[in-house]
Amino acid sequence: MKISVKQCAELLSKHSDIIILTHAHPDGDTLGCGFALFRALKKLGKRAVVLNDDIPEKYEYLYKDLSFDSIESGFVVAVDVATPNLLGELEGKYHINMCIDHHATNTHYADYLLLEETAAACETIYKVIKELGVQIDKDIAGALYTGISTDTGCFRYASTTPQTLRTAAELLELGAPGAFINRLMFETKTKTYARLEKMAIDSMKFYCGERVAIITVTQEMYKLSGSGEQETEPLAPLTRQIEGVEIGISLREKPCGGCKASIRTFESVNAAQLAAAFGGGGHPQAAACRFDCGVKQAAELLVAKCEELLK
Amino acid sequence: MKISVKQCAELLSKHSDIIILTHAHPDGDTLGCGFALFRALKKLGKRAVVLNDDIPEKYEYLYKDLSFDSIESGFVVAVDVATPNLLGELEGKYHINMCIDHHATNTHYADYLLLEETAAACETIYKVIKELGVQIDKDIAGALYTGISTDTGCFRYASTTPQTLRTAAELLELGAPGAFINRLMFETKTKTYARLEKMAIDSMKFYCGERVAIITVTQEMYKLSGSGEQETEPLAPLTRQIEGVEIGISLREKPCGGCKASIRTFESVNAAQLAAAFGGGGHPQAAACRFDCGVKQAAELLVAKCEELLK
């Protein structure tokens, strides 16, 4: 059943024990939602907990001062979770009473669904917390700002609406440390990542009349840089940034042979279609697939398919 | 004489021929100011021209549909120009009647100065254009958005205020193509720039316990990459992105000897203070200065001063 912000706040007000679930491989938006809502519920004197998968270290500022209540059962709320299988290890462990989300692809799996197709789910959580009558402090504001900033690429993407910017403005006024958050999310490279990025850029090769760019990350490069697979996320977009490149691919060698390709495209090419040719999938402009062969052979296979798609 | 937005609009209204000057090595803010103001003045039936140094190609969308009036003399307005020597080749050619600026270091060189210490000078130009009673179209909105977005690193920097975000929201509503502008400004690298960036990153050296990073761009590197001075703007922030770096400097060799330093810092160090030690200036977190000596000696001088400031 779809509900409004007001109905959502009323339902939350009625319950004293609330379990908040975020999606697996959590990002700034799901974590921002989870910890902002948790802090708001605690201010109302409720018992609450946020459950999630491994949180990347850079988000520590969102929760380092918190302690959660031990709750076995309660009213279960999933935040920024489009489908139950995105819950990872939490999938199937709880009956989901409520979902607060912004994905058009939400599968309406919860008893109550508050769905607004905003740039970030944190935009809706902000409204819910205001409706709950909670006074928003700098920690709540910072958590909400984190979700909005990270889900919009710091207000870069087409999903950013005037309302997104106005909400961010209000959150700054409420004490969100915007510059600190953006620096941490977008402007900080570890020395090991900086070394890996340099090697990855050195490895960049162009194909198909320079419309395709591929960077290759080998196990050797992880060793030399001191970096690892978990730091490779920002490499994929680097290829697509070169003028004229329509398909950018980062190929990463796996420790036990085989490799993984992250594909980024602009509107002219469907990344999911390219990935699907090798059993992968994803979004129109960002997709991924795996290969059992080495990086050299994988690059050849990908280039052949790119040639077809660019014809 | 310092003036208000209202007084500024009144002065502009009184004159029929207006010459707009932007600063040398123009960036998005000075160009956004110049072309937005030009478009507004044309809507009021005035004769106007924007004069500037070589404009980097990526800003072509700001002016490609415009034609300027041939004006020998008129009311001269400098936009986003802190001191007359930043006018480059235009310095000394005109008596400056008015200056609209946002630099705290403005030297009050114009007859009338409208100074607001906002994140971008375009924020003030927006107010002036509204005060002039001009209906803001998508081209004016796009020019103003360009200045605000580029001067704040796409709303990342600490200079971004709630009002900055609200102005950007209004400009999106007025038709500014925000996602298009941000992709062009922040996500597109020419092949020549990509080559130069690679060489620049290779040149990065650390000093003062890795709290200072310096990249050096030589004339040789311009030759090898096919790039040039006008493409070096995005290099400066690269140094500061490395974890632990508090002062990031890019040193660029000039064709006829000497060099220029762009300095980026975090709150712990005042970039303008560092630049001032060598006769330069700027903002607390972004400043610049020139040297008559070569890059090697300039780096030594800068490192010595950094050591002092970091104590």
Coordinates of C-alpha atoms in Angstrom, one line a residue:
Chain A
M1 CA 0.0 0.0 0.0
K2 CA 1.4 3.4 -1.0
I3 CA 1.5 6.0 1.7
S4 CA 2.3 9.7 2.1
V5 CA 4.9 11.4 4.1
K6 CA 2.3 12.2 6.8
Q7 CA 1.1 8.6 6.9
C8 CA 4.7 7.4 7.2
A9 CA 5.3 9.6 10.2
E10 CA 2.1 8.5 11.8
L11 CA 3.1 4.9 11.5
L12 CA 6.5 5.4 12.9
S13 CA 5.1 7.4 15.8
K14 CA 2.9 4.5 16.7
H15 CA 5.7 2.0 17.2
S16 CA 8.3 1.9 20.0
D17 CA 10.8 -0.6 18.6
I18 CA 12.1 0.1 15.1
I19 CA 14.5 -1.9 13.0
I20 CA 16.0 -0.1 10.1
L21 CA 17.5 -2.0 7.1
T22 CA 19.9 -0.5 4.6
H23 CA 20.9 -2.2 1.3
A24 CA 24.0 -4.4 0.8
H25 CA 27.3 -2.7 -0.3
P26 CA 25.9 0.4 1.3
D27 CA 26.3 3.8 -0.3
G28 CA 25.9 7.3 1.1
D29 CA 22.2 7.5 0.4
T30 CA 21.1 4.3 2.2
L31 CA 23.4 5.0 5.1
G32 CA 22.4 8.7 5.3
C33 CA 18.7 7.6 5.4
G34 CA 19.4 4.9 8.0
F35 CA 21.4 6.9 10.5
A36 CA 19.3 10.1 10.1
L37 CA 16.1 8.2 10.8
F38 CA 17.8 6.3 13.7
R39 CA 18.9 9.6 15.3
A40 CA 15.4 11.1 14.8
L41 CA 13.7 8.1 16.4
K42 CA 16.1 8.2 19.4
K43 CA 15.1 11.8 20.0
L44 CA 11.5 10.6 20.2
G45 CA 12.5 8.2 23.0
K46 CA 12.1 5.1 20.8
R47 CA 14.3 1.9 20.8
A48 CA 16.0 1.5 17.4
V49 CA 18.7 -0.2 15.5
V50 CA 20.3 0.1 12.0
L51 CA 21.3 -3.2 10.4
N52 CA 23.6 -3.4 7.4
D53 CA 26.4 -5.0 5.5
D54 CA 30.0 -3.9 5.8
I55 CA 30.2 -0.2 5.8
P56 CA 33.1 1.4 3.9
E57 CA 35.5 3.2 6.3
K58 CA 34.9 6.6 4.9
Y59 CA 31.4 6.7 6.3
E60 CA 32.5 6.3 9.9
Y61 CA 31.6 9.9 10.8
L62 CA 27.9 9.0 10.3
Y63 CA 27.7 6.6 13.2
K64 CA 30.8 6.6 15.3
D65 CA 29.0 8.2 18.3
L66 CA 26.0 5.9 18.2
S67 CA 25.0 2.9 20.2
F68 CA 22.1 0.7 19.0
D69 CA 19.4 -0.9 21.1
S70 CA 19.2 -4.8 21.1
I71 CA 15.9 -5.4 19.5
E72 CA 14.8 -8.9 18.5
S73 CA 11.5 -7.8 16.8
G74 CA 9.8 -4.6 16.0
F75 CA 8.5 -2.5 13.2
V76 CA 10.9 -3.1 10.2
V77 CA 11.7 -0.2 7.8
A78 CA 13.9 -0.6 4.7
V79 CA 15.4 2.6 3.4
D80 CA 16.6 3.1 -0.2
V81 CA 16.1 -0.6 -1.0
A82 CA 14.4 -1.2 -4.4
T83 CA 14.0 -5.0 -4.0
P84 CA 14.4 -7.5 -1.1
N85 CA 17.4 -9.2 -2.8
L86 CA 19.4 -6.0 -2.5
L87 CA 19.4 -6.6 1.3
G88 CA 22.2 -9.1 0.9
E89 CA 22.6 -11.2 4.0
L90 CA 19.6 -9.6 5.6
E91 CA 17.2 -10.9 2.9
G92 CA 14.5 -13.1 4.2
K93 CA 15.4 -12.5 7.9
Y94 CA 12.6 -9.9 8.5
H95 CA 9.1 -9.2 7.4
I96 CA 9.4 -5.7 5.9
N97 CA 6.6 -3.5 7.3
M98 CA 7.6 -0.3 5.6
C99 CA 9.9 0.9 2.7
I100 CA 11.0 4.5 2.1
D101 CA 12.6 4.6 -1.4
H102 CA 13.2 6.7 -4.5
H103 CA 13.7 4.0 -7.2
A104 CA 11.1 3.8 -9.9
T105 CA 11.9 0.1 -10.1
N106 CA 10.8 -0.5 -6.5
T107 CA 8.9 -3.9 -6.4
H108 CA 6.3 -2.8 -3.8
Y109 CA 7.5 -5.6 -1.5
A110 CA 6.7 -3.9 1.8
D111 CA 3.3 -3.5 3.6
Y112 CA 3.6 0.2 3.3
L113 CA 5.6 2.0 0.6
L114 CA 6.6 5.7 0.7
L115 CA 8.0 6.2 -2.8
E116 CA 9.1 9.6 -4.2
E117 CA 11.2 9.6 -7.4
T118 CA 13.7 12.2 -6.1
A119 CA 17.4 12.3 -6.7
A120 CA 18.1 10.8 -3.3
A121 CA 16.0 8.9 -0.8
C122 CA 17.4 11.2 1.9
E123 CA 15.2 14.0 0.4
T124 CA 12.2 12.0 1.5
I125 CA 13.6 11.0 4.9
Y126 CA 14.1 14.7 5.5
K127 CA 10.4 15.4 5.0
V128 CA 9.5 12.4 7.2
I129 CA 11.8 13.6 10.1
K130 CA 10.2 17.1 9.8
E131 CA 6.8 15.6 9.9
L132 CA 7.7 13.6 13.0
G133 CA 8.3 17.0 14.7
V134 CA 12.0 16.2 15.5
Q135 CA 14.3 19.1 15.8
I136 CA 17.0 18.4 13.2
D137 CA 20.5 18.7 14.6
K138 CA 23.8 18.9 12.7
D139 CA 24.3 15.1 12.8
I140 CA 20.9 14.4 11.3
A141 CA 21.5 17.2 8.7
G142 CA 25.0 15.8 7.9
A143 CA 23.6 12.3 7.3
L144 CA 20.9 13.6 5.0
Y145 CA 23.3 15.9 3.1
T146 CA 25.6 12.9 2.6
G147 CA 22.9 10.9 0.9
I148 CA 21.9 13.8 -1.4
S149 CA 25.4 14.8 -2.3
T150 CA 26.7 11.2 -3.0
D151 CA 23.6 10.2 -5.1
T152 CA 23.8 13.3 -7.3
G153 CA 27.6 13.1 -7.8
C154 CA 27.7 16.3 -5.7
F155 CA 24.8 17.9 -7.6
R156 CA 26.3 17.2 -11.0
Y157 CA 23.9 14.7 -12.5
A158 CA 20.7 15.4 -14.4
S159 CA 18.7 13.9 -11.5
T160 CA 19.5 17.1 -9.5
T161 CA 16.3 19.2 -9.2
P162 CA 15.8 22.7 -7.9
Q163 CA 14.2 21.0 -4.8
T164 CA 17.3 18.9 -4.3
L165 CA 19.4 22.1 -4.1
R166 CA 17.0 23.8 -1.8
T167 CA 16.9 20.8 0.5
A168 CA 20.8 20.9 0.6
A169 CA 20.6 24.6 1.3
E170 CA 18.4 24.0 4.3
L171 CA 20.6 21.2 5.6
L172 CA 23.7 23.5 5.5
E173 CA 21.7 26.0 7.5
L174 CA 20.9 23.2 10.0
G175 CA 24.6 22.6 10.5
A176 CA 25.5 19.9 7.9
P177 CA 29.3 20.1 7.3
G178 CA 28.9 20.2 3.5
A179 CA 32.5 21.0 2.6
F180 CA 33.9 18.3 5.0
I181 CA 31.5 15.7 3.6
N182 CA 32.2 16.6 -0.1
R183 CA 36.0 16.6 0.5
L184 CA 35.8 13.1 2.1
M185 CA 33.5 11.7 -0.6
F186 CA 34.9 13.3 -3.7
E187 CA 38.3 14.9 -3.1
T188 CA 40.2 12.4 -1.0
K189 CA 42.5 9.8 -2.6
T190 CA 44.5 7.5 -0.4
K191 CA 48.1 7.4 -1.4
T192 CA 47.7 3.7 -2.4
Y193 CA 44.7 4.6 -4.7
A194 CA 46.6 7.5 -6.2
R195 CA 49.4 5.2 -7.1
L196 CA 47.0 2.6 -8.6
E197 CA 45.2 5.3 -10.5
K198 CA 48.4 6.5 -12.1
M199 CA 49.2 2.9 -13.2
A200 CA 45.7 2.5 -14.5
I201 CA 45.8 5.7 -16.6
D202 CA 49.2 4.6 -17.9
S203 CA 47.6 1.4 -19.1
M204 CA 44.8 3.2 -21.1
K205 CA 44.5 2.0 -24.7
F206 CA 42.2 3.3 -27.4
Y207 CA 40.3 1.3 -30.0
C208 CA 37.6 1.7 -32.7
G209 CA 38.9 5.1 -33.9
E210 CA 39.5 6.2 -30.3
R211 CA 35.8 5.8 -29.5
V212 CA 36.6 3.0 -27.0
A213 CA 39.1 3.3 -24.1
I214 CA 40.2 0.4 -21.9
I215 CA 42.2 0.5 -18.8
T216 CA 43.6 -2.7 -17.3
V217 CA 44.3 -3.3 -13.6
T218 CA 46.5 -6.4 -12.9
Q219 CA 47.2 -8.2 -9.7
E220 CA 50.8 -7.0 -10.1
M221 CA 49.5 -3.4 -10.0
Y222 CA 47.7 -4.0 -6.7
K223 CA 50.9 -5.4 -5.3
L224 CA 53.0 -2.4 -6.6
S225 CA 50.6 0.2 -5.4
G226 CA 49.6 -1.4 -2.1
S227 CA 46.0 -0.9 -3.2
G228 CA 43.2 -3.5 -3.8
E229 CA 40.0 -4.4 -5.6
Q230 CA 37.9 -2.4 -3.0
E231 CA 39.5 0.8 -4.2
T232 CA 38.9 0.4 -7.9
E233 CA 35.3 1.9 -8.0
P234 CA 36.5 5.4 -9.1
L235 CA 38.6 4.0 -12.0
A236 CA 35.6 3.1 -14.3
P237 CA 34.4 6.7 -15.0
L238 CA 38.0 7.8 -15.8
T239 CA 37.9 6.2 -19.3
R240 CA 34.7 7.9 -20.3
Q241 CA 36.0 11.3 -19.4
I242 CA 38.3 11.4 -22.5
E243 CA 36.8 13.6 -25.3
G244 CA 35.4 11.4 -28.1
V245 CA 35.3 8.2 -26.0
E246 CA 31.8 6.6 -26.2
I247 CA 32.6 3.4 -24.4
G248 CA 35.0 3.3 -21.4
I249 CA 36.0 0.0 -19.9
S250 CA 38.0 -0.9 -16.8
L251 CA 39.2 -4.5 -16.8
R252 CA 40.3 -5.9 -13.4
E253 CA 42.3 -9.1 -13.1
K254 CA 40.9 -11.4 -10.4
P255 CA 43.3 -13.2 -8.0
C256 CA 42.4 -16.7 -9.1
G257 CA 42.4 -16.0 -12.9
G258 CA 39.6 -14.5 -14.9
C259 CA 38.7 -10.8 -14.9
K260 CA 35.8 -8.4 -14.4
A261 CA 34.9 -5.5 -16.7
S262 CA 33.1 -2.3 -15.6
I263 CA 31.6 -0.5 -18.6
R264 CA 30.6 3.2 -18.8
T265 CA 28.9 4.8 -21.9
F266 CA 27.2 7.9 -23.0
E267 CA 23.7 7.9 -24.5
S268 CA 25.0 6.6 -27.9
V269 CA 25.7 3.1 -26.6
N270 CA 23.8 0.8 -24.2
A271 CA 26.3 -0.4 -21.6
A272 CA 23.9 -3.1 -20.4
Q273 CA 23.6 -4.5 -24.0
L274 CA 27.4 -4.8 -24.3
A275 CA 27.6 -6.5 -20.8
A276 CA 24.7 -8.8 -21.7
A277 CA 26.8 -10.2 -24.6
F278 CA 29.1 -11.7 -22.0
G279 CA 26.4 -12.7 -19.5
G280 CA 26.5 -9.5 -17.5
G281 CA 24.0 -6.6 -17.0
G282 CA 23.3 -3.2 -15.4
H283 CA 22.0 0.2 -16.4
P284 CA 22.0 1.8 -19.8
Q285 CA 25.1 3.9 -19.0
A286 CA 26.8 1.7 -16.4
A287 CA 27.1 -2.1 -16.5
A288 CA 29.5 -5.0 -15.7
C289 CA 30.4 -8.5 -16.8
R290 CA 32.9 -11.3 -15.9
F291 CA 35.3 -13.3 -18.0
D292 CA 37.0 -16.6 -17.3
C293 CA 39.9 -15.7 -19.6
G294 CA 42.8 -13.3 -19.0
V295 CA 42.6 -9.5 -19.4
K296 CA 44.2 -9.5 -22.8
Q297 CA 41.7 -11.9 -24.3
A298 CA 38.8 -10.2 -22.6
A299 CA 39.9 -6.9 -24.1
E300 CA 39.9 -8.5 -27.6
L301 CA 36.4 -9.9 -27.1
L302 CA 35.1 -6.6 -25.8
V303 CA 36.6 -4.6 -28.6
A304 CA 35.1 -6.9 -31.2
K305 CA 31.7 -6.5 -29.7
C306 CA 32.2 -2.7 -29.4
E307 CA 33.0 -2.5 -33.1
E308 CA 29.6 -4.2 -33.8
L309 CA 27.7 -1.8 -31.6
L310 CA 29.4 1.3 -32.9
K311 CA 28.7 0.5 -36.5
Chain B
M1 CA 33.3 54.3 -4.0
K2 CA 31.4 51.2 -2.8
I3 CA 27.9 50.8 -4.3
S4 CA 24.9 48.5 -3.8
V5 CA 23.2 46.2 -6.3
K6 CA 20.5 48.9 -6.7
Q7 CA 23.1 51.6 -7.4
C8 CA 24.9 49.4 -9.8
A9 CA 21.8 48.7 -11.8
E10 CA 21.0 52.4 -11.8
L11 CA 24.4 53.3 -13.2
L12 CA 24.2 50.6 -15.9
S13 CA 20.7 51.8 -16.9
K14 CA 22.1 55.4 -17.4
H15 CA 24.7 54.4 -20.0
S16 CA 24.0 53.3 -23.6
D17 CA 27.5 52.0 -24.6
I18 CA 29.0 49.5 -22.2
I19 CA 32.4 47.7 -22.4
I20 CA 32.7 44.6 -20.2
L21 CA 36.2 43.4 -19.3
T22 CA 36.9 39.9 -17.9
H23 CA 40.2 38.8 -16.3
A24 CA 43.0 37.2 -18.2
H25 CA 43.1 33.4 -18.5
P26 CA 39.4 33.6 -18.1
D27 CA 37.5 31.0 -16.0
G28 CA 33.8 30.1 -15.8
D29 CA 33.0 32.8 -13.3
T30 CA 34.4 35.8 -15.1
L31 CA 33.0 34.6 -18.5
G32 CA 29.7 33.7 -16.9
C33 CA 29.5 37.3 -15.5
G34 CA 30.6 38.9 -18.8
F35 CA 28.3 37.1 -21.1
A36 CA 25.3 37.1 -18.8
L37 CA 25.6 40.8 -18.3
F38 CA 26.1 41.4 -22.0
R39 CA 23.0 39.4 -22.9
A40 CA 21.0 41.4 -20.3
L41 CA 22.2 44.7 -21.6
K42 CA 21.3 43.8 -25.2
K43 CA 17.8 43.0 -24.0
L44 CA 17.7 46.6 -22.7
G45 CA 18.6 47.8 -26.2
K46 CA 22.1 48.9 -25.3
R47 CA 25.3 48.6 -27.3
A48 CA 27.8 46.4 -25.6
V49 CA 30.9 44.3 -26.0
V50 CA 32.8 41.7 -23.9
L51 CA 36.6 41.9 -24.1
N52 CA 38.9 39.2 -23.0
D53 CA 42.0 37.1 -23.4
D54 CA 41.9 33.8 -25.2
I55 CA 38.8 31.8 -24.1
P56 CA 39.3 28.1 -23.6
E57 CA 37.3 26.2 -26.2
K58 CA 35.0 24.4 -23.7
Y59 CA 33.3 27.7 -22.9
E60 CA 32.2 28.2 -26.6
Y61 CA 28.5 27.5 -25.7
L62 CA 28.5 30.7 -23.7
Y63 CA 29.0 33.0 -26.6
K64 CA 28.7 31.2 -30.0
D65 CA 25.4 32.9 -30.9
L66 CA 26.5 36.4 -29.9
S67 CA 27.8 39.3 -32.0
F68 CA 29.4 42.2 -30.3
D69 CA 29.0 45.9 -31.1
S70 CA 32.0 47.9 -32.1
I71 CA 32.5 50.4 -29.3
E72 CA 35.5 52.6 -29.1
S73 CA 34.6 54.2 -25.8
G74 CA 31.8 53.8 -23.2
F75 CA 31.1 52.9 -19.6
V76 CA 33.7 50.3 -18.7
V77 CA 32.8 47.5 -16.3
A78 CA 35.3 44.9 -15.0
V79 CA 33.7 41.6 -13.7
D80 CA 35.4 39.2 -11.3
V81 CA 38.6 41.2 -11.6
A82 CA 40.3 41.7 -8.2
T83 CA 43.2 43.9 -9.4
P84 CA 43.9 45.7 -12.7
N85 CA 47.0 43.6 -13.4
L86 CA 44.7 40.6 -13.7
L87 CA 43.4 42.1 -16.9
G88 CA 46.4 40.9 -18.8
E89 CA 46.7 42.6 -22.2
L90 CA 43.7 44.8 -21.4
E91 CA 45.5 46.4 -18.4
G92 CA 45.9 50.1 -18.7
K93 CA 43.9 50.4 -22.0
Y94 CA 40.7 51.6 -20.3
H95 CA 39.7 53.7 -17.4
I96 CA 37.6 51.3 -15.3
N97 CA 34.3 53.0 -14.3
M98 CA 32.8 50.1 -12.4
C99 CA 33.9 46.7 -10.9
I100 CA 31.6 43.9 -9.9
D101 CA 33.6 41.4 -7.8
H102 CA 33.6 38.9 -5.0
H103 CA 37.3 38.9 -4.0
A104 CA 38.0 40.2 -0.5
T105 CA 41.4 41.3 -1.9
N106 CA 39.8 43.7 -4.4
T107 CA 42.0 46.8 -4.6
H108 CA 39.1 49.3 -5.1
Y109 CA 40.7 50.4 -8.4
A110 CA 37.3 51.3 -10.1
D111 CA 35.3 54.5 -9.7
Y112 CA 32.4 52.3 -8.4
L113 CA 32.8 49.0 -6.7
L114 CA 30.0 46.4 -6.1
L115 CA 31.7 43.9 -3.8
E116 CA 29.9 40.9 -2.2
E117 CA 32.1 38.1 -0.8
T118 CA 30.0 35.4 -2.3
A119 CA 31.2 32.0 -3.6
A120 CA 31.0 33.3 -7.2
A121 CA 30.7 36.8 -8.7
C122 CA 27.9 35.4 -10.9
E123 CA 25.7 35.4 -7.7
T124 CA 25.9 39.2 -7.6
I125 CA 25.5 39.6 -11.4
Y126 CA 22.3 37.6 -11.0
K127 CA 21.0 40.1 -8.5
V128 CA 22.1 43.0 -10.8
I129 CA 20.3 41.6 -13.8
K130 CA 17.1 41.0 -11.7
E131 CA 17.4 44.6 -10.5
L132 CA 17.7 45.8 -14.1
G133 CA 14.3 44.3 -14.7
V134 CA 15.5 42.0 -17.4
Q135 CA 13.6 38.7 -17.9
I136 CA 16.3 36.0 -17.5
D137 CA 16.3 33.5 -20.4
K138 CA 18.0 30.1 -20.5
D139 CA 21.2 31.5 -22.0
I140 CA 21.6 34.1 -19.2
A141 CA 20.7 31.4 -16.6
G142 CA 23.2 29.0 -18.1
A143 CA 26.0 31.6 -18.1
L144 CA 25.3 32.4 -14.4
Y145 CA 25.1 28.8 -13.5
T146 CA 28.4 28.2 -15.2
G147 CA 30.1 30.7 -13.0
I148 CA 28.6 29.4 -9.8
S149 CA 29.2 25.8 -10.6
T150 CA 32.9 26.3 -11.7
D151 CA 33.9 28.6 -8.8
T152 CA 32.5 26.2 -6.2
G153 CA 33.9 23.0 -7.8
C154 CA 30.3 22.1 -8.5
F155 CA 29.1 23.1 -5.0
R156 CA 31.9 21.1 -3.3
Y157 CA 33.9 23.8 -1.6
A158 CA 33.4 25.5 1.8
S159 CA 32.6 28.7 0.0
T160 CA 29.2 27.3 -1.1
T161 CA 26.5 28.9 1.1
P162 CA 22.8 28.1 1.3
Q163 CA 22.2 31.1 -0.8
T164 CA 24.6 29.8 -3.5
L165 CA 22.5 26.6 -3.7
R166 CA 19.2 28.5 -3.8
T167 CA 20.5 30.7 -6.6
A168 CA 21.5 27.6 -8.5
A169 CA 18.1 26.2 -7.9
E170 CA 16.4 29.3 -9.4
L171 CA 18.8 29.2 -12.4
L172 CA 17.8 25.6 -13.1
E173 CA 14.2 26.7 -13.0
L174 CA 15.0 29.5 -15.4
G175 CA 16.3 26.9 -17.9
A176 CA 20.0 26.6 -17.1
P177 CA 21.2 23.2 -18.5
G178 CA 22.9 22.2 -15.3
A179 CA 23.8 18.6 -16.2
F180 CA 25.1 19.6 -19.6
I181 CA 27.3 22.3 -18.1
N182 CA 28.6 20.1 -15.3
R183 CA 29.5 17.2 -17.7
L184 CA 31.4 19.7 -19.9
M185 CA 33.2 21.4 -17.0
F186 CA 34.0 18.5 -14.8
E187 CA 33.6 15.2 -16.7
T188 CA 35.2 15.9 -20.1
K189 CA 38.9 15.8 -20.8
T190 CA 40.4 16.6 -24.3
K191 CA 42.9 14.0 -25.4
T192 CA 45.7 16.6 -25.3
Y193 CA 44.7 17.5 -21.7
A194 CA 44.6 13.8 -20.7
R195 CA 48.1 13.4 -22.0
L196 CA 49.3 16.5 -20.1
E197 CA 47.5 15.4 -16.9
K198 CA 49.3 12.1 -17.0
M199 CA 52.7 13.8 -17.3
A200 CA 51.8 16.3 -14.6
I201 CA 50.8 13.5 -12.2
D202 CA 54.1 11.8 -13.0
S203 CA 55.9 14.9 -12.0
M204 CA 54.2 15.1 -8.6
K205 CA 56.7 15.4 -5.7
F206 CA 56.0 15.6 -2.0
Y207 CA 57.6 17.8 0.6
C208 CA 57.3 18.7 4.3
G209 CA 56.5 15.2 5.5
E210 CA 54.1 14.8 2.5
R211 CA 52.0 17.7 3.6
V212 CA 53.0 19.6 0.5
A213 CA 52.6 18.3 -3.1
I214 CA 54.0 20.1 -6.2
I215 CA 53.4 19.2 -9.8
T216 CA 55.5 20.9 -12.5
V217 CA 54.4 21.6 -16.1
T218 CA 57.2 22.4 -18.5
Q219 CA 57.1 23.9 -22.0
E220 CA 58.5 20.5 -23.1
M221 CA 55.3 18.8 -21.7
Y222 CA 53.1 21.2 -23.6
K223 CA 55.0 20.2 -26.8
L224 CA 54.8 16.4 -26.1
S225 CA 51.2 16.4 -25.2
G226 CA 49.9 18.9 -27.8
S227 CA 48.3 20.8 -24.9
G228 CA 48.8 24.4 -23.8
E229 CA 48.6 26.8 -20.8
Q230 CA 44.9 27.4 -21.4
E231 CA 44.2 23.7 -20.5
T232 CA 46.1 23.7 -17.2
E233 CA 43.3 25.0 -14.9
P234 CA 42.1 21.5 -13.7
L235 CA 45.6 20.5 -12.7
A236 CA 45.8 22.7 -9.5
P237 CA 43.2 20.8 -7.5
L238 CA 44.8 17.4 -8.3
T239 CA 47.6 17.9 -5.8
R240 CA 45.3 18.6 -2.9
Q241 CA 43.3 15.4 -3.4
I242 CA 46.0 13.2 -2.1
E243 CA 45.3 12.1 1.5
G244 CA 47.4 14.1 4.0
V245 CA 48.3 16.9 1.6
E246 CA 47.5 20.3 3.0
I247 CA 49.1 22.5 0.3
G248 CA 48.9 21.5 -3.3
I249 CA 50.8 23.6 -5.9
S250 CA 51.0 23.4 -9.7
L251 CA 54.0 25.2 -11.2
R252 CA 53.7 26.1 -14.9
E253 CA 56.7 27.2 -16.9
K254 CA 56.1 30.3 -19.1
P255 CA 57.3 30.4 -22.7
C256 CA 59.7 33.3 -22.1
G257 CA 61.2 32.1 -18.8
G258 CA 59.7 32.5 -15.4
C259 CA 56.8 30.5 -14.1
K260 CA 53.4 30.7 -12.5
A261 CA 52.2 28.9 -9.3
S262 CA 48.6 27.9 -8.6
I263 CA 48.1 27.2 -4.9
R264 CA 45.3 25.1 -3.3
T265 CA 45.0 24.5 0.4
F266 CA 42.6 23.3 3.1
E267 CA 41.6 25.4 6.1
S268 CA 44.9 24.8 8.0
V269 CA 46.8 27.1 5.6
N270 CA 45.9 30.4 4.0
A271 CA 46.8 30.1 0.3
A272 CA 46.5 33.9 -0.2
Q273 CA 49.1 34.4 2.5
L274 CA 51.5 32.0 0.8
A275 CA 51.0 33.7 -2.6
A276 CA 51.4 37.1 -1.0
A277 CA 54.9 36.2 0.1
F278 CA 55.8 36.2 -3.6
G279 CA 53.7 39.2 -4.7
G280 CA 50.6 37.2 -5.6
G281 CA 47.1 36.9 -4.1
G282 CA 43.7 35.2 -4.2
H283 CA 41.3 33.5 -1.8
P284 CA 42.1 31.7 1.5
Q285 CA 42.0 28.3 -0.2
A286 CA 43.0 29.2 -3.8
A287 CA 45.6 31.7 -4.8
A288 CA 48.3 32.3 -7.4
C289 CA 51.7 34.0 -7.9
R290 CA 54.4 34.5 -10.4
F291 CA 58.2 33.9 -10.4
D292 CA 60.9 35.3 -12.7
C293 CA 63.0 32.3 -12.0
G294 CA 62.7 28.8 -13.3
V295 CA 60.4 26.1 -11.9
K296 CA 63.1 24.3 -9.9
Q297 CA 64.1 27.4 -8.0
A298 CA 60.4 28.5 -7.6
A299 CA 59.6 25.1 -6.0
E300 CA 62.5 25.6 -3.5
L301 CA 61.2 29.1 -2.6
L302 CA 57.7 27.8 -2.2
V303 CA 58.7 24.8 -0.1
A304 CA 60.7 27.0 2.2
K305 CA 57.7 29.3 2.8
C306 CA 55.4 26.2 3.2
E307 CA 57.7 24.9 6.0
E308 CA 57.3 28.2 7.8
L309 CA 53.5 28.2 7.4
L310 CA 53.1 24.6 8.5
K311 CA 55.1 25.0 11.7

